[in-house]
């Protein structure tokens, strides 16, 4: 397996009329490999293939789709160190982080295999006919069906777990939807290698080639054309707020508007309750600094806001956090453009009269972390202080009491996470804050740090706008499949004509609800 920069259209490869180059994260220097710029014709061809593949792929028995998904991790594994070395050069992320991310990527593919084999995702619900009722009730059978071709946009900060074979792709393929990935221009070599692994799995299982295509490109026009194509039924996106909103706008302006599941922007408030802060400010400060510096702060779950009651314990926390940050090794950011955006955002905070910089080092070419402090009244008076900074920057807000903490939380936009640090003496106050946190965020944590998202059935990586464009869903965990499914009810359909999932004999041996009760197996 190698990289040649082609457009990977189903099973075939196309050269591009124009090309672009990736940039080495550490130096900003263009890398030698040329990558094709996919154009409108390529979007058209990929969508035609995906549409052709949709019905057959969507109708596969779940264990067959699981067997296909199960092959992708093996193929990714076979890419070996070439994958890690390519991603390291393109993103500047360290080896250990990328190896961990690869583990997460293959782990989430396998999680969806298990979910398919269990069959619960189809949510089969049967209400047998009641001819004696007045009026008589017909036989009603409901199941989930795939939406059709899905467009996926990866993020620069997760070249594996939120990219070509990332969470959105895994969830859409598991749901039975063909996928077209708009390749991220910051890691085109990584995207191509992973696509080649997926293509082997498609071929090995004799699937239609349109199940997966990869369109490399560095211009917004490409993604815009893909989202606008009438054959695309849904969009999965992770990235910036501006990018996500642009795609939402394109999808809603279509003659047939489309759902866009965009995971965009979050500052992840962390509340240090008085009991926990008074007793454990040192440990809290060190834990906070480690979470903030993870991956140079380039995580959508980065703790960008710390909220606590003013006093000696908070002063000590801030001092200790600054000291821990000063000891953390500066890190290369994903690209020079992202580093410049980070530096500009930190400079904007410096210019805010209400914020005081308590720590900040900016070694040339790297990110060393920044910490600011403000008061609740200054924060509530200046919207600029609530802006997301992509990178290791956080703001500590000192409040006069619990009521002011609640006011600060109530002012925040939707979040991916909201965290409380507490001990037993804090529980009564925490009980009052929890409903606010649950209305604010997709995930509420106690005594943990928001970075590090478990890939599991109960996980929610989503939240009210602008954390996501649709707060009813998640982009991590098995529930993510539901974004690419819709419910269909079959009424009075003879058994011979019903899909296998709904037939009386239950040939797929699915868990089903019949007249409100689990069907005996
Ligand atoms: P991004 O710039 O939004 O890009 C994500 C994907 O969407 C790319 O494939 C990009 O490709 C495409 N795209 C972006 N804007 C588009 C538009 N207007 N129309 C059509 N396609 C569009 O996200 P990112 O690369 O992950 O991060 C870059 C910046 O976003 C960073 O500077 C960071 O400050 C900010 N950000 C990222 C995250 C995150 O979790 N990833 C969170 C917060 C903020 P093209 O550019 O080729 O069109």
Coordinates of C-alpha atoms and ligand atoms in Angstrom, one line a residue:
X1 CA 0.0 0.0 0.0
X2 CA 1.3 3.4 -0.9
X3 CA 0.1 7.0 -1.3
X4 CA -0.3 8.4 -4.8
X5 CA -2.7 11.3 -4.2
X6 CA -5.5 10.0 -6.4
X7 CA -9.2 10.5 -6.0
X8 CA -10.4 7.1 -4.7
X9 CA -13.8 6.7 -6.4
X10 CA -15.3 3.3 -5.4
X11 CA -12.9 0.7 -6.6
X12 CA -11.2 3.0 -9.2
X13 CA -8.7 5.8 -9.0
X14 CA -8.8 9.1 -10.8
X15 CA -6.1 11.7 -11.3
X16 CA -7.1 15.3 -10.6
X17 CA -6.9 18.3 -13.0
X18 CA -5.4 20.4 -10.2
X19 CA -3.5 19.4 -7.1
X20 CA -2.6 20.5 -3.5
X21 CA 0.1 19.7 -1.0
X22 CA -0.1 18.9 2.7
X23 CA 1.9 21.1 5.0
X24 CA 4.3 19.6 7.5
X25 CA 2.9 20.5 10.9
X26 CA 6.2 21.2 12.6
X27 CA 7.7 23.5 10.0
X28 CA 4.8 24.7 7.8
X29 CA 6.8 23.5 4.8
X30 CA 4.8 22.0 1.9
X31 CA 5.3 18.2 1.7
X32 CA 6.4 16.7 -1.7
X33 CA 3.4 14.5 -2.5
X34 CA 0.7 16.1 -4.7
X35 CA -2.9 15.3 -4.0
X36 CA -5.7 15.6 -6.6
X37 CA -8.3 18.3 -6.0
X38 CA -11.6 16.6 -6.5
X39 CA -14.1 18.7 -8.5
X40 CA -17.8 18.8 -9.2
X41 CA -17.6 15.9 -11.8
X42 CA -16.0 13.7 -9.1
X43 CA -18.8 14.6 -6.6
X44 CA -21.3 13.6 -9.3
X45 CA -19.6 10.3 -10.0
X46 CA -19.2 9.4 -6.3
X47 CA -22.8 10.2 -5.5
X48 CA -24.0 8.1 -8.5
X49 CA -22.0 5.2 -7.3
X50 CA -23.2 5.6 -3.7
X51 CA -26.8 5.8 -4.8
X52 CA -26.4 2.6 -6.8
X53 CA -24.9 0.9 -3.8
X54 CA -27.5 2.1 -1.2
X55 CA -30.4 -0.4 -1.6
X56 CA -28.2 -3.5 -1.6
X57 CA -25.9 -2.4 1.2
X58 CA -28.8 -1.2 3.3
X59 CA -30.6 -4.5 3.0
X60 CA -27.7 -6.7 4.0
X61 CA -28.4 -8.9 7.1
X62 CA -26.7 -7.2 10.1
X63 CA -24.2 -10.0 10.6
X64 CA -23.0 -9.6 7.0
X65 CA -22.5 -5.9 7.4
X66 CA -20.7 -6.6 10.7
X67 CA -18.4 -9.0 9.0
X68 CA -17.5 -6.2 6.5
X69 CA -16.9 -3.7 9.3
X70 CA -14.8 -6.2 11.2
X71 CA -12.4 -6.5 8.2
X72 CA -11.6 -2.7 8.2
X73 CA -9.6 -2.8 11.6
X74 CA -7.5 -5.6 10.3
X75 CA -6.7 -3.7 7.1
X76 CA -5.9 -0.6 9.1
X77 CA -3.6 -2.7 11.3
X78 CA -1.8 -3.9 8.1
X79 CA -0.9 -0.3 7.2
X80 CA 1.6 -0.6 10.1
X81 CA 3.9 2.2 10.9
X82 CA 3.4 3.9 7.5
X83 CA 0.1 5.2 8.8
X84 CA 1.5 6.5 12.1
X85 CA 4.5 8.1 10.4
X86 CA 2.3 9.8 7.8
X87 CA -0.1 11.1 10.4
X88 CA 2.8 12.3 12.6
X89 CA 4.3 14.3 9.8
X90 CA 0.9 15.8 8.7
X91 CA -0.4 16.7 12.1
X92 CA 2.6 17.1 14.4
X93 CA 0.8 14.8 16.9
X94 CA 3.1 12.5 18.9
X95 CA 3.4 8.8 18.2
X96 CA 1.8 7.7 21.4
X97 CA -1.2 9.8 20.9
X98 CA -1.7 8.6 17.3
X99 CA -1.2 5.0 18.2
X100 CA -3.9 5.5 20.9
X101 CA -6.1 7.1 18.4
X102 CA -5.7 4.2 16.0
X103 CA -6.7 1.9 18.8
X104 CA -9.8 4.0 19.4
X105 CA -10.6 4.0 15.7
X106 CA -10.5 0.2 15.3
X107 CA -12.2 -0.2 18.7
X108 CA -15.2 1.9 17.6
X109 CA -15.5 -0.1 14.3
X110 CA -15.6 -3.3 16.4
X111 CA -18.1 -1.8 18.8
X112 CA -20.5 -1.2 15.9
X113 CA -19.9 -4.8 14.7
X114 CA -21.2 -6.0 18.1
X115 CA -24.1 -3.6 17.9
X116 CA -25.1 -5.0 14.5
X117 CA -24.8 -8.5 15.7
X118 CA -27.1 -7.7 18.7
X119 CA -29.6 -6.1 16.3
X120 CA -31.2 -3.8 18.9
X121 CA -30.5 -0.8 16.7
X122 CA -33.3 -1.8 14.4
X123 CA -35.7 -1.1 17.2
X124 CA -38.2 -3.6 15.8
X125 CA -41.6 -3.0 17.4
X126 CA -44.7 -5.1 16.5
X127 CA -48.3 -4.4 17.4
X128 CA -50.3 -7.4 16.1
X129 CA -53.7 -6.8 14.5
X130 CA -56.7 -6.5 16.9
X131 CA -59.6 -7.4 14.6
X132 CA -62.1 -7.4 17.6
X133 CA -61.3 -3.7 18.4
X134 CA -63.6 -0.9 17.3
X135 CA -62.4 0.2 14.8
X136 CA -60.3 -2.9 14.2
X137 CA -56.5 -2.3 14.6
X138 CA -54.4 -3.4 11.6
X139 CA -51.1 -5.3 12.0
X140 CA -48.3 -2.7 12.6
X141 CA -44.6 -3.4 12.4
X142 CA -41.9 -0.8 12.8
X143 CA -38.2 -1.0 12.1
X144 CA -35.3 1.4 11.4
X145 CA -34.0 1.7 7.8
X146 CA -30.9 3.5 6.5
X147 CA -31.2 7.0 5.2
X148 CA -29.0 6.5 2.1
X149 CA -25.6 8.0 1.1
X150 CA -23.9 10.0 3.8
X151 CA -21.2 12.7 3.4
X152 CA -18.5 12.7 6.1
X153 CA -16.2 15.6 7.0
X154 CA -13.2 14.8 9.3
X155 CA -11.5 17.1 11.7
X156 CA -7.9 18.3 11.7
X157 CA -7.4 17.3 15.3
X158 CA -8.4 13.6 14.9
X159 CA -6.8 12.4 11.7
X160 CA -7.9 8.8 12.5
X161 CA -10.8 8.8 14.9
X162 CA -12.8 11.6 13.3
X163 CA -11.7 11.2 9.7
X164 CA -11.9 8.7 6.8
X165 CA -12.7 5.6 9.0
X166 CA -13.7 7.7 12.0
X167 CA -16.8 7.7 14.1
X168 CA -19.2 9.2 11.6
X169 CA -18.0 6.7 8.8
X170 CA -18.3 3.8 11.2
X171 CA -21.8 4.8 12.4
X172 CA -23.1 5.4 8.8
X173 CA -21.7 2.2 7.4
X174 CA -23.1 0.2 10.4
X175 CA -26.5 1.8 9.8
X176 CA -26.3 0.6 6.1
X177 CA -25.5 3.9 4.5
X178 CA -22.8 4.3 1.7
X179 CA -20.3 6.9 2.7
X180 CA -18.4 9.6 0.7
X181 CA -15.6 11.2 2.7
X182 CA -14.6 14.8 1.9
X183 CA -10.9 14.3 2.7
X184 CA -9.4 16.8 5.2
X185 CA -6.7 18.8 3.5
X186 CA -4.5 18.8 6.6
X187 CA -4.0 15.0 6.5
X188 CA -4.5 13.8 3.0
X189 CA -1.9 11.0 3.1
X190 CA -3.4 9.6 6.3
X191 CA -6.9 9.8 4.7
X192 CA -5.8 8.0 1.6
X193 CA -4.1 5.2 3.4
X194 CA -7.2 4.5 5.6
X195 CA -9.4 4.7 2.5
X196 CA -7.2 2.0 0.8
X197 CA -7.8 -0.2 3.9
X198 CA -11.6 0.3 3.6
X199 CA -11.5 -0.5 -0.1
X200 CA -9.9 -3.8 0.5
X201 CA -12.7 -4.7 3.0
X202 CA -15.4 -3.6 0.4
X203 CA -13.8 -5.8 -2.3
X204 CA -13.2 -8.8 0.0
X205 CA -16.9 -8.9 1.0
X206 CA -18.1 -8.6 -2.6
X207 CA -19.9 -5.3 -1.8
X208 CA -20.9 -2.7 -4.4
X209 CA -17.9 -0.4 -4.9
X210 CA -20.1 2.7 -4.2
X211 CA -20.2 1.8 -0.5
X212 CA -17.2 4.0 0.0
X213 CA -15.5 6.8 -1.9
X214 CA -12.9 9.4 -0.9
X215 CA -12.7 12.8 -2.4
X216 CA -9.5 14.7 -1.5
X217 CA -9.5 18.5 -1.8
X218 CA -8.5 21.7 -0.1
X219 CA -11.3 24.0 -1.3
X220 CA -14.7 24.8 0.4
X221 CA -16.4 24.4 -3.0
X222 CA -15.8 20.6 -2.9
X223 CA -17.6 20.1 0.4
X224 CA -20.3 22.5 -0.6
X225 CA -21.0 20.6 -3.8
X226 CA -21.1 17.3 -1.9
X227 CA -23.6 18.5 0.7
X228 CA -25.7 20.2 -2.0
X229 CA -26.0 16.9 -4.1
X230 CA -29.5 15.6 -4.0
X231 CA -28.3 12.0 -3.6
X232 CA -26.7 12.8 -0.2
X233 CA -29.2 12.0 2.5
X234 CA -27.3 13.2 5.6
X235 CA -24.0 14.8 6.6
X236 CA -21.6 14.0 9.5
X237 CA -19.1 16.8 10.3
X238 CA -16.6 17.5 13.0
X239 CA -14.6 20.8 13.0
X240 CA -15.0 24.5 13.3
X241 CA -18.2 26.4 14.0
X242 CA -17.9 28.4 10.8
X243 CA -17.4 25.2 8.7
X244 CA -20.3 23.4 10.4
X245 CA -22.7 26.3 10.0
X246 CA -21.7 26.8 6.4
X247 CA -22.7 23.2 5.7
X248 CA -25.9 23.4 7.7
X249 CA -26.9 26.4 5.6
X250 CA -26.2 24.6 2.3
X251 CA -28.1 21.6 3.4
X252 CA -31.1 23.6 4.5
X253 CA -31.2 25.6 1.3
X254 CA -31.5 22.4 -0.9
X255 CA -34.8 21.7 -2.6
X256 CA -34.9 18.7 -0.3
X257 CA -33.2 19.8 2.9
X258 CA -30.9 17.4 4.6
X259 CA -29.9 16.7 8.2
X260 CA -26.4 17.9 9.1
X261 CA -24.9 16.4 12.3
X262 CA -22.1 18.9 13.0
X263 CA -20.0 18.7 16.1
X264 CA -18.5 22.2 16.4
X265 CA -17.7 24.3 19.4
X266 CA -17.5 23.9 23.2
X267 CA -15.6 25.4 26.1
X268 CA -16.5 22.7 28.6
X269 CA -17.0 24.5 31.9
X270 CA -15.6 22.9 35.1
X271 CA -17.1 24.0 38.4
X272 CA -14.9 23.5 41.5
X273 CA -17.3 23.2 44.4
X274 CA -16.1 24.9 47.7
X275 CA -15.5 21.6 49.6
X276 CA -13.5 20.0 46.9
X277 CA -11.5 23.2 46.2
X278 CA -10.7 23.9 49.8
X279 CA -9.4 20.4 50.4
X280 CA -7.8 19.5 47.1
X281 CA -6.8 22.6 45.2
X282 CA -3.3 21.3 44.6
X283 CA -4.4 18.0 43.0
X284 CA -7.2 19.7 41.1
X285 CA -4.8 22.3 39.7
X286 CA -2.4 19.6 38.5
X287 CA -5.2 17.5 37.0
X288 CA -6.6 20.6 35.3
X289 CA -3.2 21.5 33.8
X290 CA -2.7 18.0 32.5
X291 CA -6.2 18.0 30.9
X292 CA -5.7 21.4 29.4
X293 CA -2.3 20.6 27.8
X294 CA -3.4 17.2 26.4
X295 CA -2.8 17.3 22.6
X296 CA -1.8 21.0 22.9
X297 CA -5.4 21.7 23.9
X298 CA -6.6 20.7 20.5
X299 CA -9.6 18.7 21.8
X300 CA -13.2 19.7 21.5
X301 CA -13.5 18.6 25.2
X302 CA -10.7 20.9 26.4
X303 CA -11.5 22.5 29.8
X304 CA -11.7 26.1 28.6
X305 CA -13.5 27.5 31.7
X306 CA -13.0 27.0 35.4
X307 CA -15.7 28.4 37.7
X308 CA -15.4 28.6 41.5
X309 CA -16.0 30.9 44.5
X310 CA -13.4 33.6 45.0
X311 CA -11.1 33.1 48.0
X312 CA -7.7 31.8 49.1
X313 CA -8.4 28.3 47.8
X314 CA -9.0 29.6 44.3
X315 CA -5.9 31.8 44.5
X316 CA -3.9 28.8 45.5
X317 CA -5.5 26.7 42.7
X318 CA -4.6 29.4 40.1
X319 CA -1.0 29.6 41.3
X320 CA -0.5 25.9 41.3
X321 CA -2.1 25.5 37.9
X322 CA 0.2 28.2 36.5
X323 CA 3.2 26.4 38.0
X324 CA 2.0 23.1 36.5
X325 CA 1.6 24.7 33.1
X326 CA 5.1 26.2 33.3
X327 CA 6.5 22.7 33.7
X328 CA 4.6 21.1 30.8
X329 CA 6.6 20.7 27.6
X330 CA 5.4 23.0 24.8
X331 CA 3.9 21.1 21.9
X332 CA 3.7 21.5 18.1
X333 CA 0.2 22.5 17.0
X334 CA -1.6 20.8 14.1
X335 CA -0.7 23.5 11.6
X336 CA 0.9 26.9 11.5
X337 CA -2.6 28.3 10.6
X338 CA -4.1 26.8 13.7
X339 CA -1.2 28.1 15.8
X340 CA -1.7 31.6 14.4
X341 CA -5.4 31.4 15.2
X342 CA -4.6 30.3 18.7
X343 CA -2.1 33.2 19.2
X344 CA -4.6 35.7 17.8
X345 CA -7.3 34.3 20.2
X346 CA -5.0 34.6 23.2
X347 CA -4.0 38.1 22.2
X348 CA -7.7 39.0 21.9
X349 CA -8.2 37.8 25.5
X350 CA -5.2 39.9 26.6
X351 CA -6.9 42.9 25.1
X352 CA -10.1 42.3 27.2
X353 CA -10.1 44.7 30.1
X354 CA -11.9 42.2 32.3
X355 CA -9.3 39.3 31.9
X356 CA -5.9 39.1 33.5
X357 CA -3.3 36.7 32.1
X358 CA -1.9 34.6 35.0
X359 CA 0.2 32.4 32.8
X360 CA 1.2 32.3 29.2
X361 CA 4.3 31.3 27.4
X362 CA 4.6 31.3 23.6
X363 CA 7.8 29.6 22.5
X364 CA 8.3 30.1 18.8
X365 CA 6.4 27.5 16.7
X366 CA 4.8 25.7 19.7
X367 CA 1.9 25.9 22.2
X368 CA 2.8 26.3 25.8
X369 CA -0.6 26.9 27.4
X370 CA -2.3 30.1 28.6
X371 CA -4.3 30.8 31.7
X372 CA -6.5 33.8 32.3
X373 CA -8.5 35.0 35.4
X374 CA -11.6 37.1 35.6
X375 CA -14.6 37.8 37.8
X376 CA -18.2 36.6 37.2
X377 CA -19.4 40.2 36.7
X378 CA -16.7 40.9 34.1
X379 CA -17.5 37.6 32.4
X380 CA -21.3 38.3 32.3
X381 CA -20.6 41.8 30.9
X382 CA -18.3 40.7 28.0
X383 CA -19.3 38.1 25.5
X384 CA -15.7 38.0 24.1
X385 CA -14.7 36.2 27.3
X386 CA -16.9 33.2 26.5
X387 CA -15.4 32.6 23.0
X388 CA -13.9 29.3 22.3
X389 CA -10.1 29.3 21.9
X390 CA -8.8 26.2 20.0
X391 CA -5.7 25.3 21.9
X392 CA -4.5 25.1 25.5
X393 CA -6.1 28.2 26.9
X394 CA -8.5 28.5 29.8
X395 CA -10.2 31.2 31.8
X396 CA -10.8 31.0 35.6
X397 CA -14.0 32.8 36.8
X398 CA -14.2 33.9 40.4
X399 CA -17.7 34.1 41.7
X400 CA -19.2 35.6 44.9
X401 CA -21.2 32.5 45.8
X402 CA -23.3 29.6 44.5
X403 CA -26.0 31.9 43.0
X404 CA -23.4 33.7 40.9
X405 CA -22.0 30.3 39.7
X406 CA -25.5 29.4 38.6
X407 CA -25.8 32.7 36.8
X408 CA -22.6 32.1 34.9
X409 CA -23.6 28.6 33.9
X410 CA -27.0 29.8 32.7
X411 CA -25.4 32.4 30.5
X412 CA -23.3 29.8 28.6
X413 CA -24.0 28.4 25.2
X414 CA -24.6 24.7 24.6
X415 CA -21.6 22.5 25.5
X416 CA -20.3 19.0 24.9
X417 CA -19.4 18.6 28.5
X418 CA -20.0 20.2 31.9
X419 CA -18.0 19.1 35.0
X420 CA -18.4 19.3 38.8
X421 CA -15.6 18.6 41.2
X422 CA -17.2 18.0 44.6
X423 CA -17.0 16.1 47.9
X424 CA -19.8 15.0 50.1
X425 CA -20.2 18.4 51.8
X426 CA -20.9 19.9 48.4
X427 CA -23.7 17.6 47.5
X428 CA -26.7 19.8 48.5
X429 CA -25.3 22.7 46.3
X430 CA -24.4 20.3 43.5
X431 CA -28.0 19.0 43.4
X432 CA -29.1 22.5 42.6
X433 CA -26.5 22.9 39.8
X434 CA -27.0 19.5 38.1
X435 CA -30.2 20.3 36.3
X436 CA -28.5 23.5 34.9
X437 CA -25.6 21.3 33.7
X438 CA -27.9 18.7 32.2
X439 CA -29.7 21.4 30.2
X440 CA -26.4 22.9 29.1
X441 CA -24.4 19.9 28.0
X442 CA -24.5 16.4 26.4
X443 CA -22.3 14.9 29.1
X444 CA -22.2 15.8 32.8
X445 CA -19.1 14.6 34.7
X446 CA -18.4 14.5 38.4
X447 CA -14.8 14.4 39.7
X448 CA -13.2 13.8 36.3
X449 CA -11.8 15.8 33.5
X450 CA -13.6 16.2 30.2
X451 CA -10.8 15.2 27.8
X452 CA -10.9 11.6 27.0
X453 CA -14.2 10.4 25.5
X454 CA -15.1 6.8 26.3
X455 CA -16.3 5.0 23.2
X456 CA -19.3 3.0 24.5
X457 CA -23.0 2.5 24.4
X458 CA -23.9 5.0 27.1
X459 CA -21.6 7.8 25.8
X460 CA -23.0 11.1 24.5
X461 CA -20.6 13.3 22.6
X462 CA -23.0 15.9 21.5
X463 CA -25.0 18.7 23.2
X464 CA -27.1 21.7 22.5
X465 CA -26.1 24.3 19.9
X466 CA -23.3 25.3 19.2
X467 CA -21.7 22.1 20.6
X468 CA -23.6 20.4 17.8
X469 CA -26.1 21.5 15.2
X470 CA -28.5 18.8 16.5
X471 CA -28.4 18.3 20.3
X472 CA -30.5 15.1 20.1
X473 CA -27.7 12.9 19.0
X474 CA -24.1 11.9 19.6
X475 CA -21.1 11.4 17.4
X476 CA -19.4 8.8 19.7
X477 CA -21.0 5.6 20.9
X478 CA -23.5 3.2 19.5
X479 CA -26.3 5.7 19.6
X480 CA -24.5 7.5 16.8
X481 CA -26.0 5.1 14.3
X482 CA -29.4 6.5 15.0
X483 CA -28.5 9.7 13.1
X484 CA -28.4 7.8 9.9
X485 CA -31.6 5.7 10.3
X486 CA -35.3 6.5 10.1
X487 CA -38.3 4.6 11.3
X488 CA -40.7 2.9 8.9
X489 CA -44.0 1.4 9.9
X490 CA -45.4 -1.5 7.8
X491 CA -49.2 -1.6 8.2
X492 CA -51.2 -4.7 7.1
X493 CA -48.3 -6.0 4.9
X494 CA -48.6 -9.8 4.2
X495 CA -45.8 -11.9 5.9
X496 CA -44.3 -12.9 2.5
X497 CA -43.8 -9.3 1.6
X498 CA -42.4 -8.1 4.9
X499 CA -38.6 -7.4 5.3
X500 CA -36.8 -10.2 7.1
X501 CA -36.6 -8.1 10.3
X502 CA -40.4 -8.0 10.6
X503 CA -41.4 -11.4 9.5
X504 CA -43.4 -13.5 11.9
X505 CA -40.8 -16.3 12.1
X506 CA -38.1 -13.7 13.0
X507 CA -35.5 -15.3 10.6
X508 CA -32.8 -12.8 11.7
X509 CA -33.4 -13.8 15.4
X510 CA -33.6 -10.1 16.4
X511 CA -34.6 -8.8 19.8
X512 CA -38.1 -7.5 19.1
X513 CA -40.9 -5.9 21.2
X514 CA -44.3 -7.5 20.5
X515 CA -47.4 -5.9 22.0
X516 CA -45.2 -4.1 24.5
X517 CA -43.1 -7.1 25.7
X518 CA -39.8 -8.7 24.6
X519 CA -40.6 -11.5 22.1
X520 CA -39.6 -14.9 23.6
X521 CA -36.6 -16.3 21.7
Ligands
LIG1 P1 -12.7 23.0 9.7 O1 -11.8 24.1 9.3 O2 -14.1 23.4 10.0 O3 -12.6 21.9 8.6 C1 -13.3 20.6 8.7 C2 -13.7 20.1 7.3 O4 -14.7 20.9 6.7 C3 -12.6 20.2 6.3 O5 -12.7 19.1 5.4 C4 -12.8 21.5 5.5 O6 -12.3 21.4 4.3 C5 -14.3 21.5 5.5 N1 -14.9 22.9 5.5 C6 -14.6 23.9 6.4 N2 -15.3 25.0 6.1 C7 -16.1 24.7 5.1 C8 -17.0 25.5 4.3 N3 -17.3 26.7 4.6 N4 -17.6 24.9 3.3 C9 -17.3 23.6 3.0 N5 -16.4 22.8 3.6 C10 -15.8 23.4 4.7 O7 -12.2 22.2 11.0 P2 -10.8 21.8 11.5 O8 -9.9 21.6 10.3 O9 -10.9 20.6 12.3 O10 -10.2 22.9 12.4 C11 -9.7 24.1 11.8 C12 -10.1 25.3 12.6 O11 -11.3 25.0 13.3 C13 -9.1 25.5 13.7 O12 -8.4 26.7 13.4 C14 -9.8 25.6 14.9 O13 -9.6 26.8 15.5 C15 -11.2 25.4 14.6 N6 -11.9 24.5 15.5 C16 -11.8 23.1 15.3 C17 -12.4 22.3 16.2 C18 -12.3 20.8 16.2 O14 -12.8 20.1 17.1 N7 -11.8 20.2 15.1 C19 -13.1 22.8 17.3 C20 -13.1 24.2 17.4 C21 -12.5 25.0 16.5 P3 -11.8 22.6 3.3 O15 -11.1 23.6 4.1 O16 -11.0 21.9 2.3 O17 -13.1 23.1 2.7

